[in-house]
Amino acid sequence: MPLYQFSDPEIWQGWTFTEKYPDGREIQAYFQYVDKKFDISQDVLFNSRVVSAHWDDSADRWNLTTEDGEVFRGQFLSLCTGIGSKYYIPEFKGLSTFKGEMYHTARWPETHDYKGKRVGVIGTGATGVQVIQEIAPVVAHLTVFQRTPNMTLPMRQRKLDPDEEDKLKKELYAVSFGRRHQTFTGLHFDINPKLMFDATPEERTLFFEEHWEKGGFHFWMGSYADLLLNPKANDEAYGFWRKKVRERIPDPELQEKLAPIQPPHPFGVRRPSLEQSYYEVYSQPNVQLVDVNKTAIEEITPKGLKTSDGVEHELDVLILATGFDMVTGGITSIDIRGQDGISIKEKWADGVKSYLGVASATYPNMFWIYGPQSPSSFSNGPSTIELTSDWIIQCIRHMKENNISSIVPTEEAQHAYSELVDQLGAAALWSEAKTSWYMGKNIKGKKAQMLQFSGGIPAYAKLCEDSAAKGYHGFHLKVPA
């Protein structure tokens, strides 16, 4: 059963996915189904961008303004901007001069035909891997510009049997959804509590093989407890990964580009993407892989892209799989000002600070879901989203029942929680990746710091629950006179 869905029985009892990993069309159909189930659209203003949100402390209200000048006023502000809503394009010289088609993967055209075209892809992150696999069989020529090899994992995609899913709904769906809040990542499997070298070499090999064959994130988030803590343990996992990948790449030069002997960073400290035929693509005669560490991108030209070795790669289509201003970008792109009139973008320029990964000091009645300093991308998305959403709903209910007009984290509580996030991040190997968005390192000028709570969902849930149980400890609650 796909766990990347809502756990409400009213939804899953009437919906069955056709694949283990649904494609975009099926996910859109799922959202439309949910929309019809709860009539969500009636409360949504589509095609409207919020540009500012300013707090009125005298009235305990937020004033929101949209791009087209509409103004809205409300007691609560919930930021459901996600972690990847602000796409990022580096400052490539000559970008505006390109005469062909150009798309960022976050702005993918609804209709497109790359058959017989010369296509260039900059970037090999999650969207890059997906695009490369899909278009390589149909394009005339594909040139991939890679900075860091993606330590991808096998997806093990498969069709789902409707009869089997119906049986699971009766027996295990509710159990599996309940299990989501008990595991480190909110998936139905958990990290092995055993340390890597407490297992014999034979045991490790069999363990790795089993998790590799299962596919998905089993090899990453179902591995030994010290995978991301102990460099030697991490090297052991990387060695296995490298061997598996190199078996699929006949060319020695490509092997070194895609699965180098010396890892560019520890395994798993950048988000591994899931793939189906990624490595086989590079053996196609119409596919070229350019290592931009050796031949850097010098400029974009009207005809294509020029690298530092003087080669101009002529292109009909340029695809920018250059990522996002992850985790914080969706929030800081809005002019949000709280009690002191200072924008959140300005405050976070020296680093994100929050309390419980849901709220920030001086911004009353403002909550975010699946955002900075929550487990977010260290977890199965819906697991964290539902946990945080339920907590916020209960908080607002508590306020309404007790005539509380505003709630805002104290500076002391925010400082202590943010320090905890930093300490958890520093205890593992995350900082060893030079350009990881987990640490904000993929954006020029952005402060490098752990942007998410890396202590696991159960520990995070307990912090939230403890605060609520103590009357929302760590918050200042305002009751009108």
Coordinates of N, CA and C in Angstrom, one line a residue, residues 36 40 95 121 136 167 203 206 270 285 311 352 387 390 397 457 480:
K36 N -13.4 16.6 -3.9 CA -14.9 16.4 -4.1 C -15.4 15.8 -2.8
I40 N -13.3 21.1 -0.8 CA -12.3 22.0 -0.4 C -12.2 23.2 -1.3
L95 N 22.0 33.6 -19.8 CA 20.8 32.8 -19.8 C 19.6 33.3 -20.6
V121 N 20.2 19.0 -20.0 CA 19.6 19.0 -18.6 C 20.7 19.4 -17.7
A136 N 15.3 10.4 -22.3 CA 16.4 9.9 -23.0 C 16.0 8.9 -24.2
K167 N -8.1 -6.3 0.1 CA -7.9 -7.2 1.3 C -7.1 -6.4 2.4
E203 N 26.3 -11.2 7.9 CA 25.0 -10.6 8.3 C 24.8 -9.3 7.6
L206 N 23.9 -9.8 3.8 CA 22.6 -10.3 3.6 C 21.6 -9.2 3.9
R270 N 22.6 13.6 1.4 CA 21.8 14.3 0.4 C 20.7 13.4 0.1
P285 N 23.8 5.6 -27.0 CA 24.7 6.4 -27.9 C 24.3 7.8 -28.0
V311 N 33.9 24.0 -25.7 CA 32.9 23.3 -26.5 C 31.6 24.0 -26.3
V352 N 17.5 30.3 10.6 CA 16.1 30.0 11.0 C 16.0 29.8 12.5
L387 N 0.4 15.0 11.6 CA 0.7 15.2 13.0 C 0.7 16.7 13.4
D390 N -2.9 18.3 13.1 CA -3.8 18.0 14.3 C -3.4 18.8 15.5
R397 N -8.4 25.2 18.9 CA -9.6 24.9 19.6 C -9.4 25.3 21.1
I457 N 10.3 11.2 14.1 CA 8.9 11.6 14.3 C 8.5 11.4 15.8
P480 N -7.7 38.7 26.3 CA -8.1 40.1 26.4 C -8.7 40.5 27.7

